[in-house]
Amino acid sequence: MSIRVRELSEALGAEVLDFDPSVPMDTATAREVREIWLQYGILLFRGVDWTLAQHIAFTESFGELHIMPRLATEVPVNLQQHPEIFVVSNIEKDGKPIGVKRAGWGWHSDGEDKRVPNMASMLYGIKTPEVGGDTGFASTYRAYDALPPKTKERLDGKLARFSRVEMHLVNYPNLPPLTEAEKRDRPYVWHPVVRTHPETQRKCLYIGRWAVEIEGIPGDEGRELIDDLTAHISKPEFTYIHKWRPGDVVFWDNRCTQHCAIPYDDSKEDRYMLRTTLEGDTPFHLAEDGRRVESFLVSPLEV
Ligand code: SIN
């Protein structure tokens, strides 16, 4: 099979044409889809009408499914009958949320606050607003490639500390604070700021909204650098903004892209999206001098 695609932007992304992801793939087709996914970073399938089981099966053809951890509150994270499916929605039923509201309102890649972040995510749009509710995607390959040589040198082999505990209420002011047990489950993690993609071997910028400091760079200066790098990643020349239609499926590679659910007036229109997520691998960086730098965890007590 030779799959036809249409590029979504100069930076990244392709729409896969004449392809129904609800139909099981043979090995050769699965290999071809993976190749174009690695090439474009995100793939879009349009007009998809599938069952939850088909959504799960298509995702599983790319790796091992990840189950999003429950919150210690009554906000339901996953579908009750299908914990493999994470619910992103502003909808409430009988005064109670049916999923996580305002999930991903800020540039990030999924699971960046864990030692083994998620390899990929697949988001299916069911109810999509007429106005707003778009998702931005950024190529962190392109963002890295465009850095001035001095900044590349400065970041080569450096680690950044990511903290769910410190950033939870900054990123999710609408959610209750983490409980002590949740804090214990979320130790800090250090990741290489420049990450080598394990399949393409290309370098990309690996920073995001859970990052709080950069190794060897004092507090405010490090924080400023994180903000500058985040602003750099989200420049128009590295991004594609997806305007959702019901039936869209977007499948992204968290190792070389970032995404952001762009804030919109969610009091006006419903948005209902279902996401599957895949397990990943420990990030690493192959430095210019041949050193290999890997992510590692630090218990909150050690910092
Ligand atoms: C996410 O961060 O996975 C949610 C993205 C979105 O809802 O657009």
mmCIF file of C-alpha atoms and ligand atoms in Angstrom:
data_model
loop_
_atom_site.group_PDB
_atom_site.id
_atom_site.type_symbol
_atom_site.label_atom_id
_atom_site.label_comp_id
_atom_site.label_asym_id
_atom_site.label_seq_id
_atom_site.Cartn_x
_atom_site.Cartn_y
_atom_site.Cartn_z
ATOM 1 C CA MET A 1 0.000 0.000 0.000
ATOM 2 C CA SER A 2 1.215 3.478 -0.717
ATOM 3 C CA ILE A 3 -0.366 5.961 1.640
ATOM 4 C CA ARG A 4 -1.222 9.409 0.315
ATOM 5 C CA VAL A 5 -0.741 12.424 2.567
ATOM 6 C CA ARG A 6 -1.273 16.169 2.462
ATOM 7 C CA GLU A 7 1.104 18.336 4.481
ATOM 8 C CA LEU A 8 -0.600 20.392 7.181
ATOM 9 C CA SER A 9 2.071 23.063 7.539
ATOM 10 C CA GLU A 10 5.700 23.701 6.673
ATOM 11 C CA ALA A 11 6.695 22.850 10.222
ATOM 12 C CA LEU A 12 5.038 19.504 10.837
ATOM 13 C CA GLY A 13 1.975 17.355 10.349
ATOM 14 C CA ALA A 14 0.258 15.498 7.551
ATOM 15 C CA GLU A 15 -3.303 14.520 6.838
ATOM 16 C CA VAL A 16 -3.580 10.888 5.809
ATOM 17 C CA LEU A 17 -5.894 10.604 2.818
ATOM 18 C CA ASP A 18 -8.232 7.780 1.798
ATOM 19 C CA PHE A 19 -7.442 5.823 4.927
ATOM 20 C CA ASP A 20 -9.855 4.390 7.461
ATOM 21 C CA PRO A 21 -8.096 3.837 10.810
ATOM 22 C CA SER A 22 -10.998 1.772 12.129
ATOM 23 C CA VAL A 23 -10.001 -1.079 9.787
ATOM 24 C CA PRO A 24 -7.284 -3.384 11.191
ATOM 25 C CA MET A 25 -3.942 -2.875 9.414
ATOM 26 C CA ASP A 26 -1.649 -5.552 8.027
ATOM 27 C CA THR A 27 2.001 -5.415 9.085
ATOM 28 C CA ALA A 28 3.205 -3.629 5.957
ATOM 29 C CA THR A 29 0.555 -0.916 6.269
ATOM 30 C CA ALA A 30 1.293 -0.436 9.983
ATOM 31 C CA ARG A 31 4.987 -0.040 9.126
ATOM 32 C CA GLU A 32 4.194 2.529 6.466
ATOM 33 C CA VAL A 33 1.934 4.543 8.781
ATOM 34 C CA ARG A 34 4.658 4.526 11.419
ATOM 35 C CA GLU A 35 7.198 5.770 8.884
ATOM 36 C CA ILE A 36 5.075 8.732 7.831
ATOM 37 C CA TRP A 37 4.248 9.463 11.477
ATOM 38 C CA LEU A 38 7.981 9.564 12.298
ATOM 39 C CA GLN A 39 8.527 11.827 9.317
ATOM 40 C CA TYR A 40 5.729 14.322 10.069
ATOM 41 C CA GLY A 41 5.450 14.171 13.893
ATOM 42 C CA ILE A 42 1.664 14.339 13.811
ATOM 43 C CA LEU A 43 -0.895 12.613 11.601
ATOM 44 C CA LEU A 44 -4.479 13.693 11.026
ATOM 45 C CA PHE A 45 -7.265 11.317 9.990
ATOM 46 C CA ARG A 46 -10.581 12.978 9.091
ATOM 47 C CA GLY A 47 -14.155 11.763 9.068
ATOM 48 C CA VAL A 48 -13.452 8.922 11.493
ATOM 49 C CA ASP A 49 -16.472 7.162 12.960
ATOM 50 C CA TRP A 50 -15.278 4.347 15.135
ATOM 51 C CA THR A 51 -16.042 2.447 18.309
ATOM 52 C CA LEU A 52 -14.048 2.794 21.505
ATOM 53 C CA ALA A 53 -12.596 -0.672 20.831
ATOM 54 C CA GLN A 54 -11.447 0.417 17.350
ATOM 55 C CA HIS A 55 -9.862 3.571 18.788
ATOM 56 C CA ILE A 56 -7.992 1.407 21.297
ATOM 57 C CA ALA A 57 -7.006 -1.198 18.684
ATOM 58 C CA PHE A 58 -5.608 1.398 16.249
ATOM 59 C CA THR A 59 -3.590 3.014 19.047
ATOM 60 C CA GLU A 60 -2.259 -0.352 20.197
ATOM 61 C CA SER A 61 -0.809 -1.053 16.778
ATOM 62 C CA PHE A 62 1.851 1.562 17.624
ATOM 63 C CA GLY A 63 2.825 0.457 21.144
ATOM 64 C CA GLU A 64 1.745 -0.361 24.662
ATOM 65 C CA LEU A 65 -1.299 1.489 26.004
ATOM 66 C CA HIS A 66 -0.896 3.761 29.001
ATOM 67 C CA ILE A 67 -3.671 4.208 31.567
ATOM 68 C CA MET A 68 -3.846 7.741 32.902
ATOM 69 C CA PRO A 69 -3.717 7.771 36.719
ATOM 70 C CA ARG A 70 -6.946 8.671 38.499
ATOM 71 C CA LEU A 71 -7.098 11.859 40.515
ATOM 72 C CA ALA A 72 -7.798 11.635 44.219
ATOM 73 C CA THR A 73 -10.833 13.834 43.619
ATOM 74 C CA GLU A 74 -14.132 13.034 42.010
ATOM 75 C CA VAL A 75 -13.047 14.387 38.622
ATOM 76 C CA PRO A 76 -13.258 11.343 36.332
ATOM 77 C CA VAL A 77 -10.102 11.048 34.257
ATOM 78 C CA ASN A 78 -10.890 7.966 32.170
ATOM 79 C CA LEU A 79 -14.028 6.346 30.791
ATOM 80 C CA GLN A 80 -15.425 4.030 33.429
ATOM 81 C CA GLN A 81 -15.808 1.042 31.091
ATOM 82 C CA HIS A 82 -12.569 1.792 29.199
ATOM 83 C CA PRO A 83 -9.823 3.110 31.485
ATOM 84 C CA GLU A 84 -7.514 3.183 28.435
ATOM 85 C CA ILE A 85 -9.463 6.244 27.257
ATOM 86 C CA PHE A 86 -8.828 9.618 28.857
ATOM 87 C CA VAL A 87 -11.696 12.130 28.664
ATOM 88 C CA VAL A 88 -10.967 15.791 27.911
ATOM 89 C CA SER A 89 -14.145 17.803 28.270
ATOM 90 C CA ASN A 90 -15.780 20.870 29.772
ATOM 91 C CA ILE A 91 -19.170 19.119 29.911
ATOM 92 C CA GLU A 92 -20.925 18.529 33.218
ATOM 93 C CA LYS A 93 -23.766 16.105 33.889
ATOM 94 C CA ASP A 94 -25.936 16.670 36.959
ATOM 95 C CA GLY A 95 -23.493 19.336 38.082
ATOM 96 C CA LYS A 96 -20.499 16.957 37.903
ATOM 97 C CA PRO A 97 -17.663 16.987 35.348
ATOM 98 C CA ILE A 98 -17.578 14.059 32.924
ATOM 99 C CA GLY A 99 -13.864 14.444 32.218
ATOM 100 C CA VAL A 100 -10.864 16.675 32.814
ATOM 101 C CA LYS A 101 -11.643 20.291 32.068
ATOM 102 C CA ARG A 102 -8.963 22.541 30.565
ATOM 103 C CA ALA A 103 -6.566 19.630 30.140
ATOM 104 C CA GLY A 104 -3.407 20.697 28.393
ATOM 105 C CA TRP A 105 -3.986 24.467 28.340
ATOM 106 C CA GLY A 106 -0.290 25.273 27.931
ATOM 107 C CA TRP A 107 2.616 23.978 25.814
ATOM 108 C CA HIS A 108 3.806 20.547 26.899
ATOM 109 C CA SER A 109 4.311 16.976 25.818
ATOM 110 C CA ASP A 110 2.386 14.236 27.548
ATOM 111 C CA GLY A 111 3.984 12.701 30.617
ATOM 112 C CA GLU A 112 6.951 15.096 30.615
ATOM 113 C CA ASP A 113 6.789 15.193 34.422
ATOM 114 C CA LYS A 114 7.487 11.425 34.652
ATOM 115 C CA ARG A 115 10.747 9.514 34.273
ATOM 116 C CA VAL A 116 9.251 7.598 31.365
ATOM 117 C CA PRO A 117 7.101 10.093 29.496
ATOM 118 C CA ASN A 118 4.470 8.965 27.010
ATOM 119 C CA MET A 119 5.639 8.145 23.512
ATOM 120 C CA ALA A 120 2.467 9.180 21.736
ATOM 121 C CA SER A 121 -1.133 10.262 22.119
ATOM 122 C CA MET A 122 -4.183 9.950 19.880
ATOM 123 C CA LEU A 123 -6.993 12.459 20.328
ATOM 124 C CA TYR A 124 -10.438 11.924 18.810
ATOM 125 C CA GLY A 125 -12.741 14.923 18.477
ATOM 126 C CA ILE A 126 -16.405 14.136 19.079
ATOM 127 C CA LYS A 127 -17.912 17.516 20.061
ATOM 128 C CA THR A 128 -15.792 20.344 18.792
ATOM 129 C CA PRO A 129 -16.608 24.046 19.248
ATOM 130 C CA GLU A 130 -17.466 26.326 16.318
ATOM 131 C CA VAL A 131 -15.338 29.076 17.854
ATOM 132 C CA GLY A 132 -11.997 28.214 19.463
ATOM 133 C CA GLY A 133 -11.020 24.965 21.152
ATOM 134 C CA ASP A 134 -8.135 24.510 18.680
ATOM 135 C CA THR A 135 -4.944 22.600 19.478
ATOM 136 C CA GLY A 136 -1.493 23.923 18.619
ATOM 137 C CA PHE A 137 1.311 21.506 17.709
ATOM 138 C CA ALA A 138 5.004 22.404 17.525
ATOM 139 C CA SER A 139 7.953 20.632 15.969
ATOM 140 C CA THR A 140 10.648 20.544 18.617
ATOM 141 C CA TYR A 141 13.111 19.292 15.966
ATOM 142 C CA ARG A 142 12.680 22.510 14.044
ATOM 143 C CA ALA A 143 12.772 24.579 17.221
ATOM 144 C CA TYR A 144 16.068 22.928 18.198
ATOM 145 C CA ASP A 145 17.588 23.241 14.722
ATOM 146 C CA ALA A 146 16.840 26.992 14.667
ATOM 147 C CA LEU A 147 18.536 27.792 17.998
ATOM 148 C CA PRO A 148 21.633 29.995 17.818
ATOM 149 C CA PRO A 149 24.829 27.873 18.052
ATOM 150 C CA LYS A 150 25.704 29.482 21.430
ATOM 151 C CA THR A 151 22.367 28.401 22.944
ATOM 152 C CA LYS A 152 22.850 24.892 21.551
ATOM 153 C CA GLU A 153 26.273 24.757 23.193
ATOM 154 C CA ARG A 154 24.835 26.054 26.462
ATOM 155 C CA LEU A 155 22.126 23.400 26.514
ATOM 156 C CA ASP A 156 24.128 20.453 25.167
ATOM 157 C CA GLY A 157 23.934 17.677 27.790
ATOM 158 C CA LYS A 158 22.090 19.852 30.347
ATOM 159 C CA LEU A 159 19.138 18.516 32.342
ATOM 160 C CA ALA A 160 15.971 20.311 33.395
ATOM 161 C CA ARG A 161 13.930 19.487 36.473
ATOM 162 C CA PHE A 162 10.222 18.843 35.949
ATOM 163 C CA SER A 163 7.859 18.941 38.892
ATOM 164 C CA ARG A 164 4.190 18.034 38.994
ATOM 165 C CA VAL A 165 4.127 19.011 42.666
ATOM 166 C CA GLU A 166 5.384 22.570 42.122
ATOM 167 C CA MET A 167 3.442 23.237 38.933
ATOM 168 C CA HIS A 168 0.130 21.465 39.558
ATOM 169 C CA LEU A 169 -1.792 24.514 40.744
ATOM 170 C CA VAL A 170 -0.060 26.798 38.262
ATOM 171 C CA ASN A 171 -1.114 24.596 35.342
ATOM 172 C CA TYR A 172 -4.425 23.424 36.796
ATOM 173 C CA PRO A 173 -5.807 26.255 38.940
ATOM 174 C CA ASN A 174 -9.266 24.785 38.297
ATOM 175 C CA LEU A 175 -8.423 21.454 39.980
ATOM 176 C CA PRO A 176 -8.092 20.707 43.713
ATOM 177 C CA PRO A 177 -4.541 20.608 45.098
ATOM 178 C CA LEU A 178 -2.643 17.309 45.036
ATOM 179 C CA THR A 179 -3.044 15.135 48.106
ATOM 180 C CA GLU A 180 0.034 14.062 50.068
ATOM 181 C CA ALA A 181 -0.233 10.569 48.507
ATOM 182 C CA GLU A 182 -0.367 12.060 44.993
ATOM 183 C CA LYS A 183 2.671 14.187 45.786
ATOM 184 C CA ARG A 184 4.587 11.089 46.885
ATOM 185 C CA ASP A 185 3.636 9.396 43.609
ATOM 186 C CA ARG A 186 5.040 12.274 41.592
ATOM 187 C CA PRO A 187 8.740 12.626 42.410
ATOM 188 C CA TYR A 188 10.745 15.226 40.546
ATOM 189 C CA VAL A 189 12.435 14.170 37.368
ATOM 190 C CA TRP A 190 15.424 15.523 35.471
ATOM 191 C CA HIS A 191 15.273 15.225 31.678
ATOM 192 C CA PRO A 192 17.841 16.227 29.041
ATOM 193 C CA VAL A 193 16.816 19.602 27.600
ATOM 194 C CA VAL A 194 18.060 18.429 24.228
ATOM 195 C CA ARG A 195 16.595 14.996 23.637
ATOM 196 C CA THR A 196 17.773 12.514 21.042
ATOM 197 C CA HIS A 197 14.787 10.871 19.373
ATOM 198 C CA PRO A 198 15.209 7.113 19.880
ATOM 199 C CA GLU A 199 13.935 6.186 16.410
ATOM 200 C CA THR A 200 15.123 8.992 14.130
ATOM 201 C CA GLN A 201 18.224 9.903 16.224
ATOM 202 C CA ARG A 202 17.439 13.587 15.548
ATOM 203 C CA LYS A 203 17.790 16.149 18.325
ATOM 204 C CA CYS A 204 14.855 18.088 19.687
ATOM 205 C CA LEU A 205 14.160 20.584 22.445
ATOM 206 C CA TYR A 206 12.601 18.891 25.438
ATOM 207 C CA ILE A 207 11.149 21.433 27.822
ATOM 208 C CA GLY A 208 7.570 22.286 28.727
ATOM 209 C CA ARG A 209 5.157 23.649 31.264
ATOM 210 C CA TRP A 210 6.171 21.257 34.066
ATOM 211 C CA ALA A 211 9.842 22.343 33.900
ATOM 212 C CA VAL A 212 10.988 24.421 36.856
ATOM 213 C CA GLU A 213 14.772 24.738 36.626
ATOM 214 C CA ILE A 214 17.754 24.037 34.402
ATOM 215 C CA GLU A 215 20.879 22.379 35.743
ATOM 216 C CA GLY A 216 23.644 24.824 36.648
ATOM 217 C CA ILE A 217 21.576 27.939 35.864
ATOM 218 C CA PRO A 218 20.493 29.921 38.934
ATOM 219 C CA GLY A 219 16.755 30.147 39.792
ATOM 220 C CA ASP A 220 15.340 33.191 37.995
ATOM 221 C CA GLU A 221 17.786 32.965 35.112
ATOM 222 C CA GLY A 222 16.880 29.303 34.576
ATOM 223 C CA ARG A 223 13.166 30.078 34.832
ATOM 224 C CA GLU A 224 13.587 32.861 32.273
ATOM 225 C CA LEU A 225 15.418 30.510 29.943
ATOM 226 C CA ILE A 226 12.571 27.969 30.261
ATOM 227 C CA ASP A 227 10.092 30.728 29.346
ATOM 228 C CA ASP A 228 12.254 31.853 26.408
ATOM 229 C CA LEU A 229 12.603 28.301 25.108
ATOM 230 C CA THR A 230 8.851 27.743 25.449
ATOM 231 C CA ALA A 231 8.152 30.979 23.558
ATOM 232 C CA HIS A 232 10.687 29.891 20.926
ATOM 233 C CA ILE A 233 9.060 26.451 20.457
ATOM 234 C CA SER A 234 5.625 27.985 19.969
ATOM 235 C CA LYS A 235 6.669 30.437 17.213
ATOM 236 C CA PRO A 236 4.451 30.265 14.103
ATOM 237 C CA GLU A 237 7.285 28.903 11.943
ATOM 238 C CA PHE A 238 7.517 25.760 14.095
ATOM 239 C CA THR A 239 3.800 25.192 14.662
ATOM 240 C CA TYR A 240 0.560 24.008 13.160
ATOM 241 C CA ILE A 241 -2.782 25.020 14.706
ATOM 242 C CA HIS A 242 -5.458 22.394 14.323
ATOM 243 C CA LYS A 243 -9.054 23.563 13.946
ATOM 244 C CA TRP A 244 -11.095 20.543 15.013
ATOM 245 C CA ARG A 245 -14.051 19.013 13.232
ATOM 246 C CA PRO A 246 -16.071 16.154 14.714
ATOM 247 C CA GLY A 247 -14.521 12.889 13.508
ATOM 248 C CA ASP A 248 -10.931 14.171 13.475
ATOM 249 C CA VAL A 249 -8.231 11.960 14.953
ATOM 250 C CA VAL A 250 -4.803 13.455 15.605
ATOM 251 C CA PHE A 251 -1.944 11.132 16.477
ATOM 252 C CA TRP A 252 1.206 12.850 17.747
ATOM 253 C CA ASP A 253 4.723 11.845 18.739
ATOM 254 C CA ASN A 254 5.419 13.309 22.199
ATOM 255 C CA ARG A 255 9.168 12.820 21.755
ATOM 256 C CA CYS A 256 9.589 15.439 19.030
ATOM 257 C CA THR A 257 6.488 17.633 19.316
ATOM 258 C CA GLN A 258 4.721 19.722 21.881
ATOM 259 C CA HIS A 259 1.059 20.622 21.919
ATOM 260 C CA CYS A 260 -1.248 23.099 23.612
ATOM 261 C CA ALA A 261 -5.023 23.112 23.939
ATOM 262 C CA ILE A 262 -5.530 26.775 23.105
ATOM 263 C CA PRO A 263 -7.664 28.433 25.810
ATOM 264 C CA TYR A 264 -11.123 29.482 24.626
ATOM 265 C CA ASP A 265 -14.407 30.578 26.195
ATOM 266 C CA ASP A 266 -15.479 27.162 27.446
ATOM 267 C CA SER A 267 -18.633 28.571 29.071
ATOM 268 C CA LYS A 268 -20.135 28.935 25.576
ATOM 269 C CA GLU A 269 -19.669 25.629 23.751
ATOM 270 C CA ASP A 270 -19.176 21.981 24.600
ATOM 271 C CA ARG A 271 -15.972 20.195 23.738
ATOM 272 C CA TYR A 272 -15.754 16.419 24.104
ATOM 273 C CA MET A 273 -12.542 14.628 23.149
ATOM 274 C CA LEU A 274 -11.284 11.118 23.844
ATOM 275 C CA ARG A 275 -7.585 10.399 24.092
ATOM 276 C CA THR A 276 -5.568 7.204 24.106
ATOM 277 C CA THR A 277 -1.957 7.389 25.222
ATOM 278 C CA LEU A 278 1.056 5.126 24.724
ATOM 279 C CA GLU A 279 3.850 4.172 27.092
ATOM 280 C CA GLY A 280 7.267 5.538 26.181
ATOM 281 C CA ASP A 281 10.973 5.206 26.882
ATOM 282 C CA THR A 282 13.472 6.966 29.132
ATOM 283 C CA PRO A 283 14.637 10.167 27.399
ATOM 284 C CA PHE A 284 18.336 10.445 26.642
ATOM 285 C CA HIS A 285 20.727 12.814 24.958
ATOM 286 C CA LEU A 286 23.852 11.936 23.023
ATOM 287 C CA ALA A 287 26.141 14.901 23.639
ATOM 288 C CA GLU A 288 28.662 16.247 21.105
ATOM 289 C CA ASP A 289 31.492 14.721 23.141
ATOM 290 C CA GLY A 290 29.832 11.266 23.029
ATOM 291 C CA ARG A 291 28.439 11.384 26.590
ATOM 292 C CA ARG A 292 25.023 9.840 27.055
ATOM 293 C CA VAL A 293 22.814 11.743 29.487
ATOM 294 C CA GLU A 294 19.644 10.069 30.724
ATOM 295 C CA SER A 295 16.632 11.190 32.715
ATOM 296 C CA PHE A 296 16.523 10.296 36.385
ATOM 297 C CA LEU A 297 14.121 10.646 39.289
ATOM 298 C CA VAL A 298 14.765 12.399 42.563
ATOM 299 C CA SER A 299 12.526 11.903 45.555
ATOM 300 C CA PRO A 300 11.057 15.193 46.842
ATOM 301 C CA LEU A 301 13.021 14.721 50.067
ATOM 302 C CA GLU A 302 16.352 14.804 48.246
ATOM 303 C CA VAL A 303 15.894 18.167 46.495
HETATM 304 C C1 SIN B 1 -3.988 17.224 25.653
HETATM 305 O O1 SIN B 1 -3.104 17.920 26.148
HETATM 306 O O2 SIN B 1 -3.829 16.038 25.429
HETATM 307 C C2 SIN B 1 -5.338 17.854 25.302
HETATM 308 C C3 SIN B 1 -5.249 18.559 24.013
HETATM 309 C C4 SIN B 1 -6.551 19.173 23.609
HETATM 310 O O3 SIN B 1 -7.567 18.962 24.272
HETATM 311 O O4 SIN B 1 -6.578 19.870 22.602
#
